[in-house]
Short mmCIF file of C-alpha atoms in Angstrom, two decimals:
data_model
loop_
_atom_site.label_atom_id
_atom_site.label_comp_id
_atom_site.label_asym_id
_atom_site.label_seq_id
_atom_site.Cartn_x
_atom_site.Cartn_y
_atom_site.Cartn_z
CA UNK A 1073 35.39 95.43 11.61
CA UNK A 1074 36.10 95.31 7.85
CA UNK A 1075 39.47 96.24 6.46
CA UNK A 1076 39.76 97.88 3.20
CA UNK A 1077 43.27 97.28 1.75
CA UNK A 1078 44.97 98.44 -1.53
CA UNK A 1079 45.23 95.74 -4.05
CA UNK A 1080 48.48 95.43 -4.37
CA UNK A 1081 48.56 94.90 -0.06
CA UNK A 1082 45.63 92.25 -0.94
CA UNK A 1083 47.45 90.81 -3.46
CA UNK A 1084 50.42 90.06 -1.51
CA UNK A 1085 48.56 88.98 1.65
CA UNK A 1086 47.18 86.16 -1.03
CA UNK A 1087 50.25 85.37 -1.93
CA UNK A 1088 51.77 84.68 1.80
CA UNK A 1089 48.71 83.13 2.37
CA UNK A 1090 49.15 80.59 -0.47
CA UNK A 1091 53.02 80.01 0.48
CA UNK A 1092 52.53 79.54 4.21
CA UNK A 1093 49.68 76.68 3.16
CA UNK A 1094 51.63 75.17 0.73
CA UNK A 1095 54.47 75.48 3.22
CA UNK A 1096 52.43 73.72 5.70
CA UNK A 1097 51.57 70.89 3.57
CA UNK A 1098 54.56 70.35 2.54
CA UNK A 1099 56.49 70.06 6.11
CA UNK A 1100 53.70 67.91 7.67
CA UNK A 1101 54.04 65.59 4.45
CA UNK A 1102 57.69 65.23 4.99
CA UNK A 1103 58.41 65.13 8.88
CA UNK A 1104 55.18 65.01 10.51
CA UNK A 1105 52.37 66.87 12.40
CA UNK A 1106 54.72 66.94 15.59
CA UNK A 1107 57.64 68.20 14.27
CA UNK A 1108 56.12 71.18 12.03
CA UNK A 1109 56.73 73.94 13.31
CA UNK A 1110 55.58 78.07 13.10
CA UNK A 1111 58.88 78.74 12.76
CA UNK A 1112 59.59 75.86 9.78
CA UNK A 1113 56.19 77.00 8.20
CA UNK A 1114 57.43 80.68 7.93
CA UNK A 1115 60.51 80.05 7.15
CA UNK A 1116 59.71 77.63 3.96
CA UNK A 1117 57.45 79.95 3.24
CA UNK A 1118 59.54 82.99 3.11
CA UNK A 1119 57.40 85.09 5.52
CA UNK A 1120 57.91 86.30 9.52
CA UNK A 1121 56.54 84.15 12.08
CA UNK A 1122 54.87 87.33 13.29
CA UNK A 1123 52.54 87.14 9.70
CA UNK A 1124 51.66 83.70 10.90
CA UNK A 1125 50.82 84.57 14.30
CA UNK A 1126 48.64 87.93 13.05
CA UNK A 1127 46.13 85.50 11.20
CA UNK A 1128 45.72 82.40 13.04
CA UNK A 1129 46.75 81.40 16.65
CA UNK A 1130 48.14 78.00 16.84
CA UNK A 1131 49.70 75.74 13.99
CA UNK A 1132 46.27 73.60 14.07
CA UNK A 1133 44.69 76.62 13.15
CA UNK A 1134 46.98 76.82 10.17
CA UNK A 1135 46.64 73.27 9.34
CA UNK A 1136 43.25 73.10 9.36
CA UNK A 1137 43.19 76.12 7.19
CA UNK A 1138 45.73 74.80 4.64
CA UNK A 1139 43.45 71.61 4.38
CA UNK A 1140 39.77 73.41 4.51
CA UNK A 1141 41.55 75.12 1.07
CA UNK A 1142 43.10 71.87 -0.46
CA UNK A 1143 39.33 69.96 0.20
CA UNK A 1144 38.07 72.86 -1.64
CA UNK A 1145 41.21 72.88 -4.70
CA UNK A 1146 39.90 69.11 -5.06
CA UNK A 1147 36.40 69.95 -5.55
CA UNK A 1148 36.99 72.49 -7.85
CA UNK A 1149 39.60 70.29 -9.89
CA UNK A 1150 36.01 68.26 -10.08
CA UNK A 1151 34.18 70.83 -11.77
CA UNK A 1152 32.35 71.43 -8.46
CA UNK A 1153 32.25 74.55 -6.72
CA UNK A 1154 33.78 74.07 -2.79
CA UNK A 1155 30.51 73.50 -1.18
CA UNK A 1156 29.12 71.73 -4.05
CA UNK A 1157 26.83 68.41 -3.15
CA UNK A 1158 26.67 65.30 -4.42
CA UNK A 1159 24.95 65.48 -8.09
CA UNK A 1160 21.41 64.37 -8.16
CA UNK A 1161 21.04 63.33 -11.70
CA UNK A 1162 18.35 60.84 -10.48
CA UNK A 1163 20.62 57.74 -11.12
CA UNK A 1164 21.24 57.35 -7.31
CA UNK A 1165 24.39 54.39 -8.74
CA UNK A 1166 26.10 56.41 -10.97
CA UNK A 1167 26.03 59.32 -8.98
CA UNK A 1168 27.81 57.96 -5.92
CA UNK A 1169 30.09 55.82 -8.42
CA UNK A 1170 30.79 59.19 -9.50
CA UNK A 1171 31.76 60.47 -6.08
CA UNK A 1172 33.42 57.25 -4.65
CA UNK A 1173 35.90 57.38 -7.84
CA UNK A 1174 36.54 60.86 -7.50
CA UNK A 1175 37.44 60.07 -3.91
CA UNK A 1176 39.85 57.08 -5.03
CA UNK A 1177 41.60 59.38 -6.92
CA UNK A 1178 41.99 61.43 -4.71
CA UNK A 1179 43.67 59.24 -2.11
CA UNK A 1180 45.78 58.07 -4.92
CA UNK A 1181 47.01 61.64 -5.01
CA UNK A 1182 50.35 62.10 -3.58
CA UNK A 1183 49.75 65.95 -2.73
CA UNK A 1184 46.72 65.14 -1.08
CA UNK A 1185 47.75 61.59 0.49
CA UNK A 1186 50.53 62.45 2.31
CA UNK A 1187 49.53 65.47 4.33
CA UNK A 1188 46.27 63.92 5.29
CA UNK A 1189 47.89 60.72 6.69
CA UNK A 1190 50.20 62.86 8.62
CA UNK A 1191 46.92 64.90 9.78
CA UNK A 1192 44.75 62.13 9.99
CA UNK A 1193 47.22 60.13 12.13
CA UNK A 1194 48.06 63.26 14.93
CA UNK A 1195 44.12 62.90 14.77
CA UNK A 1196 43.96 59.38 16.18
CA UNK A 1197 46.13 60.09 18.97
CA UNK A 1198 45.60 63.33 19.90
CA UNK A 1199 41.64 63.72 20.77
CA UNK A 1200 41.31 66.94 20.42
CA UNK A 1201 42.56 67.92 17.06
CA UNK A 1202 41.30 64.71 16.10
CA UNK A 1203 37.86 66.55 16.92
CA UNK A 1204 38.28 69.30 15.01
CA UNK A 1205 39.26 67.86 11.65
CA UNK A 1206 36.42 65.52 11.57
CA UNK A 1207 34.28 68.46 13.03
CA UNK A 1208 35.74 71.15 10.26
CA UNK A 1209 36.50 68.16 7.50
CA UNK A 1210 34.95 65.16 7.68
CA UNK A 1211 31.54 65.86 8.71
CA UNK A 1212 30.76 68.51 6.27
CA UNK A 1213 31.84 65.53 3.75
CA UNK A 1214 29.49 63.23 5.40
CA UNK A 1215 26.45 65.82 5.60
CA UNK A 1216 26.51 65.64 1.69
CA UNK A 1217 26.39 61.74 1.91
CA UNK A 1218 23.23 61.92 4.25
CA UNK A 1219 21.40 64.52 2.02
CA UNK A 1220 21.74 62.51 -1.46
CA UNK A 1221 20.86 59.25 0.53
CA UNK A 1222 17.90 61.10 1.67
CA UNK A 1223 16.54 62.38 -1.32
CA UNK A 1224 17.16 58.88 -2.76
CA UNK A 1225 14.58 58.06 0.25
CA UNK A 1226 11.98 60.26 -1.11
CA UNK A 1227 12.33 59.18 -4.34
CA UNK A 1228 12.04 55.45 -3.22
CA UNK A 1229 15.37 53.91 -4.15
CA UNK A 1230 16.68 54.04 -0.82
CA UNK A 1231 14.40 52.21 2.34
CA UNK A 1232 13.14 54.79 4.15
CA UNK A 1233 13.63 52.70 7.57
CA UNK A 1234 17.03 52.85 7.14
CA UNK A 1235 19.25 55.46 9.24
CA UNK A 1236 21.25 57.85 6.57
CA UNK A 1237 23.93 58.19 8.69
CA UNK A 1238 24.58 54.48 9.02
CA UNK A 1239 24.35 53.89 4.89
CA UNK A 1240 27.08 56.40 4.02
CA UNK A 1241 29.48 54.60 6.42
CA UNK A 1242 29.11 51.43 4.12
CA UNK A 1243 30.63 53.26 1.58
CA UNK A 1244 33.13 55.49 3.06
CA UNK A 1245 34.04 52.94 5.75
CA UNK A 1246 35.45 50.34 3.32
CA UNK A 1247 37.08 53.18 1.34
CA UNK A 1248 38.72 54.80 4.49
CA UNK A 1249 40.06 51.20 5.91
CA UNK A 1250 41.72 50.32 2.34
CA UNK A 1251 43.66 53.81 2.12
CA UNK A 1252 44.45 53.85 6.19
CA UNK A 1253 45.76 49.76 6.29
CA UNK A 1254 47.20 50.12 2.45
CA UNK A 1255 45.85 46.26 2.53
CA UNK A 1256 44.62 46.10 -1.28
CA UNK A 1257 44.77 48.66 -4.21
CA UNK A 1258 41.87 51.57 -4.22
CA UNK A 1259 40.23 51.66 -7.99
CA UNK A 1260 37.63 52.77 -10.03
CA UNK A 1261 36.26 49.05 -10.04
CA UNK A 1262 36.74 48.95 -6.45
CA UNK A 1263 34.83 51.84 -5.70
CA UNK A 1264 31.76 50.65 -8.01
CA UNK A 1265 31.75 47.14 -6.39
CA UNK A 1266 31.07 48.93 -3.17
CA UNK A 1267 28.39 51.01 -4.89
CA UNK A 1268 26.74 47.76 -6.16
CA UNK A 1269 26.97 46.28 -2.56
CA UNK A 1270 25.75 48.93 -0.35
CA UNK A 1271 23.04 49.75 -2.71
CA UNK A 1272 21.67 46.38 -3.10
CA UNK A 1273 21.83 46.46 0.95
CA UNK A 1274 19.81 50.22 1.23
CA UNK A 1275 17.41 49.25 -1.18
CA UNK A 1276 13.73 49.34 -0.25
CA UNK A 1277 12.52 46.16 1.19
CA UNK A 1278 10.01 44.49 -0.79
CA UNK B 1158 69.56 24.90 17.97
CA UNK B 1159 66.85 24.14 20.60
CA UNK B 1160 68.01 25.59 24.12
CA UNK B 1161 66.75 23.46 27.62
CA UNK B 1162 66.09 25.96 30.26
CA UNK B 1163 65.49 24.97 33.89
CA UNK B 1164 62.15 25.09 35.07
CA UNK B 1165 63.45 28.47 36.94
CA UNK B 1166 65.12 30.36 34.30
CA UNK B 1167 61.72 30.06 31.65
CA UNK B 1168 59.77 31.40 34.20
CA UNK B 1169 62.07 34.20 35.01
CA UNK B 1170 62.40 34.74 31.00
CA UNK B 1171 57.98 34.44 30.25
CA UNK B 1172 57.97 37.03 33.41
CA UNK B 1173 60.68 39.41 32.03
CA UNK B 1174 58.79 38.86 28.52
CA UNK B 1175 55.45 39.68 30.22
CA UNK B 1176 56.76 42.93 31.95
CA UNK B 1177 58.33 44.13 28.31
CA UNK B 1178 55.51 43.92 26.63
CA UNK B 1179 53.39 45.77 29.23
CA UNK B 1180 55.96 48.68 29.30
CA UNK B 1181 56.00 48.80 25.82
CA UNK B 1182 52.36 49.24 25.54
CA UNK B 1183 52.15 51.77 28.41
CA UNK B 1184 54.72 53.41 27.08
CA UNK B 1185 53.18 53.70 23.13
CA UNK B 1186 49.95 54.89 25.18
CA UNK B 1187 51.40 57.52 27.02
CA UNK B 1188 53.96 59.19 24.90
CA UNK B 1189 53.59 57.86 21.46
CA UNK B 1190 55.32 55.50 18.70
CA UNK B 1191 57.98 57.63 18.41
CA UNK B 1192 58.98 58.54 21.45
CA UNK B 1193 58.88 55.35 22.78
CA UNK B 1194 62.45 53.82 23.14
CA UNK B 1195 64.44 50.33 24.26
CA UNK B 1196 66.02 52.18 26.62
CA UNK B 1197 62.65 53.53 28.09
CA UNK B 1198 60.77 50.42 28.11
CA UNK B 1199 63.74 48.12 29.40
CA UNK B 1200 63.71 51.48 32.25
CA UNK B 1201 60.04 50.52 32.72
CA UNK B 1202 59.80 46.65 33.17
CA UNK B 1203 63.08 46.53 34.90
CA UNK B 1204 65.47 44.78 32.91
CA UNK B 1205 68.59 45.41 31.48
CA UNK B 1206 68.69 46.94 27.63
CA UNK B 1207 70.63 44.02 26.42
CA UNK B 1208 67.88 41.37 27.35
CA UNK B 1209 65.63 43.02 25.14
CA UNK B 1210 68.14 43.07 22.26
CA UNK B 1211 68.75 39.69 22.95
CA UNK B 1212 65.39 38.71 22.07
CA UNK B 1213 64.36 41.53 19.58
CA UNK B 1214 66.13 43.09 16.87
CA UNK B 1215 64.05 46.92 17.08
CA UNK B 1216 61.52 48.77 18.87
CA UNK B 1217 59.24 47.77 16.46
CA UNK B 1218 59.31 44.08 16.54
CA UNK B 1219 59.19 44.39 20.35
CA UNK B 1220 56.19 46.57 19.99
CA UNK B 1221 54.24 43.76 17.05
CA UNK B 1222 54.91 41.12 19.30
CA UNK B 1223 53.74 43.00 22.05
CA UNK B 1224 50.33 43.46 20.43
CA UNK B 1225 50.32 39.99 18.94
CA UNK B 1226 50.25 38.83 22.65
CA UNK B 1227 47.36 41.53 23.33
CA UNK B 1228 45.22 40.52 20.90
CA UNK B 1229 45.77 36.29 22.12
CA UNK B 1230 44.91 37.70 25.51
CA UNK B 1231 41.73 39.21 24.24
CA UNK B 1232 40.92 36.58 22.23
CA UNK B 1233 40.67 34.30 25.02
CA UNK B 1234 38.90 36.51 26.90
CA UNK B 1235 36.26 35.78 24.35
CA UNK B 1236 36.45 32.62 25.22
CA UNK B 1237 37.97 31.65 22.41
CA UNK B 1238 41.71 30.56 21.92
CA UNK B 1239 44.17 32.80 20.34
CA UNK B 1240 43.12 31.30 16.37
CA UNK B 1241 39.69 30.72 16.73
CA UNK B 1242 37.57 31.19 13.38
CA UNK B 1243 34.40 33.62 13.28
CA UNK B 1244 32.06 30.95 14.89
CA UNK B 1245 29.52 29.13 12.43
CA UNK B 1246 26.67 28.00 13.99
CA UNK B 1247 24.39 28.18 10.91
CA UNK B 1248 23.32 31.43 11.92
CA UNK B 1249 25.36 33.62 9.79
CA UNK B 1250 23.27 37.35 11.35
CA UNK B 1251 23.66 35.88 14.61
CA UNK B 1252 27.78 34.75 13.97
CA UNK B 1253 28.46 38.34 12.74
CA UNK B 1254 27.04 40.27 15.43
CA UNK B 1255 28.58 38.42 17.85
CA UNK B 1256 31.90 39.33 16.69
CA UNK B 1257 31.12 42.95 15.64
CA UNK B 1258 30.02 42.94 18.89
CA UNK B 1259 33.14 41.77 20.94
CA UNK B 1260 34.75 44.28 18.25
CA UNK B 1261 32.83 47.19 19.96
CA UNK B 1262 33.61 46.14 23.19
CA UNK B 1263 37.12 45.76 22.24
CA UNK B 1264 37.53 49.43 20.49
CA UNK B 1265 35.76 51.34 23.68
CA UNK B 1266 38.32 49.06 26.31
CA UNK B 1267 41.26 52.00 26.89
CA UNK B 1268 43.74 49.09 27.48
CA UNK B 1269 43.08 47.77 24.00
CA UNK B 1270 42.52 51.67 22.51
CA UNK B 1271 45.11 53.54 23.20
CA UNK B 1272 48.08 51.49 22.27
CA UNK B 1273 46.29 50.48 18.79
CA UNK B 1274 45.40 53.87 18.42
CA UNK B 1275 49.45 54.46 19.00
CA UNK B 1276 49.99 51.96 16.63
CA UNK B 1277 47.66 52.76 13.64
CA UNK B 1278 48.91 56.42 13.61
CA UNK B 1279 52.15 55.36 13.04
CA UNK B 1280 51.57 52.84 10.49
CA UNK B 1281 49.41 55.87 8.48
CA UNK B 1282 52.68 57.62 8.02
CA UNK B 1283 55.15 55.04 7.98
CA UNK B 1284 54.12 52.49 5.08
CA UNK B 1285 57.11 49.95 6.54
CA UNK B 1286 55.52 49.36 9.95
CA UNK B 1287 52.05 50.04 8.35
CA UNK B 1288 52.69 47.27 6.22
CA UNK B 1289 54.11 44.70 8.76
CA UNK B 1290 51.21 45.63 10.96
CA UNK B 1291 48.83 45.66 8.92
CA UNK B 1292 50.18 41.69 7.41
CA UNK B 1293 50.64 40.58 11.02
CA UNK B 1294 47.96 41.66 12.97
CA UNK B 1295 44.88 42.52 10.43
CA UNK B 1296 45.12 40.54 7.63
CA UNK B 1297 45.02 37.55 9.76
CA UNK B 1298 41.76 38.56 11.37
CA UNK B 1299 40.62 39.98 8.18
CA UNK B 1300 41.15 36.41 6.76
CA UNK B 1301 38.74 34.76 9.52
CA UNK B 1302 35.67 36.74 7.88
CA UNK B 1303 36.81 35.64 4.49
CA UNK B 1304 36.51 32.15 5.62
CA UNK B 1305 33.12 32.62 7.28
CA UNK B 1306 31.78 34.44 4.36
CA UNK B 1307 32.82 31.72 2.23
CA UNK B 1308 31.12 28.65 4.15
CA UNK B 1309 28.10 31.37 4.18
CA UNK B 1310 28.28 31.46 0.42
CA UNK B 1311 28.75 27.43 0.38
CA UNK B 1312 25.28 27.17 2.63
CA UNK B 1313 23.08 29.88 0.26
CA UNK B 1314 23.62 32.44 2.30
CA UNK B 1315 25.51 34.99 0.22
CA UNK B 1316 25.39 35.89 -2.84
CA UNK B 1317 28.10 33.71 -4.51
CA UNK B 1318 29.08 35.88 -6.94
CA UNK B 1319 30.37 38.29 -4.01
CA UNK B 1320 34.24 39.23 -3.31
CA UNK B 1321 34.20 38.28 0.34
CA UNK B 1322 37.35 40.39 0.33
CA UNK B 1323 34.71 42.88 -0.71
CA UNK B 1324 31.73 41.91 1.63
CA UNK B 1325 34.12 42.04 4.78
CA UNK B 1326 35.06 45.42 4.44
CA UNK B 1327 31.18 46.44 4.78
CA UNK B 1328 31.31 45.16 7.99
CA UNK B 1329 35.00 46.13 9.31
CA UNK B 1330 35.35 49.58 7.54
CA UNK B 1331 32.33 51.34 9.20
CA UNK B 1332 33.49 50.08 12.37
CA UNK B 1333 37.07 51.34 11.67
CA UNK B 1334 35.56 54.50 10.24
CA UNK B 1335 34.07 55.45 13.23
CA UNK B 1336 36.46 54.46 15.84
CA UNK B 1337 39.42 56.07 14.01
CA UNK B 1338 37.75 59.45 13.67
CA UNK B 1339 35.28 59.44 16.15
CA UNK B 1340 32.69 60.20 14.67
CA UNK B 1341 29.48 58.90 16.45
CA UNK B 1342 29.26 56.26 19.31
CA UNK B 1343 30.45 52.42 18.98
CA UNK B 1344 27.76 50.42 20.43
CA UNK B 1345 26.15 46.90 20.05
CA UNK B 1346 22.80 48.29 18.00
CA UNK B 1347 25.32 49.98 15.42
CA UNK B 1348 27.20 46.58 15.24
CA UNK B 1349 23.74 45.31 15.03
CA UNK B 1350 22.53 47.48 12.42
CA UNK B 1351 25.38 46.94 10.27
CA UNK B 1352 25.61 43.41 10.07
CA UNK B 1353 21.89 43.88 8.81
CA UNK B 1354 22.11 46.04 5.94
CA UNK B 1355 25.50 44.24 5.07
CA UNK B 1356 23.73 41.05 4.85
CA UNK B 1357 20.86 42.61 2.64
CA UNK B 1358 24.03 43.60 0.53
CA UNK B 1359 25.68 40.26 0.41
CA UNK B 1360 22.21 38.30 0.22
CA UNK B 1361 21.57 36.21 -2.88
CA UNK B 1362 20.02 37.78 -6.36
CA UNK B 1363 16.21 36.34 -6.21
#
């Protein structure tokens, strides 16, 4: 059933909404998934634990929320739209340069680097929210991967033998295991080195 | 100073030694890096608190040396001994899947996942253990494929031009990538697979 609410109600439902994210992101940033609490999320964010509880049910659900929303405050800091793909400007290289670099920058990002570790981590242990980031964050990530690489298929630049799924993970993998193991520096050259690699590896065999 | 033990006492220490380490990595399975304490795991293998702070100045170290000792133990149950190289039998496809391989098996093994999976959460959000984990435990391995990639590179089998810094993390950061967030299944034909379109990568400009 649809609600219709005054603007000014609207406007201040926005507003708690935006506080109890950035609340959220900033608590599991500084102490941890497992010691964020509803009650330290409303409290930080200057709103009753009761507003908490009326729009989502568990503090994974507000996580998960307060990330879906920073994923999409990246994109748009891009100059993409939140469920943008990646650009097809027919230069299969530059485009996923494009998007690896963006991605380096990203990690490089203190507001977004520390509250994904802290997420990313409660993920590896714990199964089941592990499960429903990569269902709700990752994959939808991925999915854009596996459509570029398979239009680069039908425009012959990518082997057509080879399994979409598998090529993206040559270039997120090495991305991922750099920022996770902090074992050397994440940069634009970086990031294009892998491009060069994994594309000389997908291309079609002649 | 060297110390002579009797033949009785170094057994009773390497069994007291044995029994810390497994209750330390029982204990980082079942509840966690950070609820894992001295006191708990000295509880656990039956010894007093003080032998373990005789030998080991923190939790951590206990817990490094712990999984130092793991990873010898699987190591030989390769066959190999606890610093073997990446075999090179001339075969470099063959080499790599081999050990990609025994990686596979080693990430789906619960007595090797879930303390490693204990482990790598914790050194996501705290860069001090991520960092002496990450120096003591990967970077060695890491180091092996270096070596292999560079006798590979020596025979005309990679492109020398190539970062095998670089070229190694095509092979280990899928593999990471999908253990870590679970994405899709570990098995021998995706080790397979990616040593394949790896070594298209890495092969030699024609």
């Amino acid at each position: 059933m649809s609600e219709t609410k005054a603007p000014d109600a609207s406007r201040r439902s926005e507003r708690s909404r935006r506080a109890i994210f950035d609340a959220a992101l900033a608590l599991v940033s500084e102490t941890g998934y497992a010691k964020t609490t509803i009650e330290g999320i409303a409290a930080r964010a200057g709103v009753g634990k009761q507003t908490i509880y009326r729009w989502w049910p568990s503090k994974a659900a507000v996580l998960l929320d307060a990330f879906l929303d920073l994923a999409a405050q990246a994109n748009e800091a891009l100059g993409g739209d939140a469920d943008s793909e990646i650009p097809d400007t027919g230069d299969l290289a530059a485009d996923l340069r494009y998007v690896l670099r963006a991605t380096v920058d990203e990690m490089n990002n203190p507001t977004f680097d520390a509250p994904t570790r802290a997420l990313a981590a409660e993920g590896i242990v714990d199964p089941e929210l592990g499960a429903r980031f990569t269902e709700a964050l990752l994959e939808p990530q991925l999915r854009y991967y596996v459509r570029r690489i398979e239009a680069a298929q039908a425009a012959g630049d990518v082997d057509p033998d080879v399994d979409p799924r598998i090529a993206l993970e040559l270039l997120v993998g090495p991305l991922h295991h750099r920022w996770i193991h902090r074992t050397l520096p994440l940069t634009h050259a970086y990031a294009d080195a892998l491009v060069d690699l994994a594309l000389r590896g997908l291309a079609p065999r002649t």
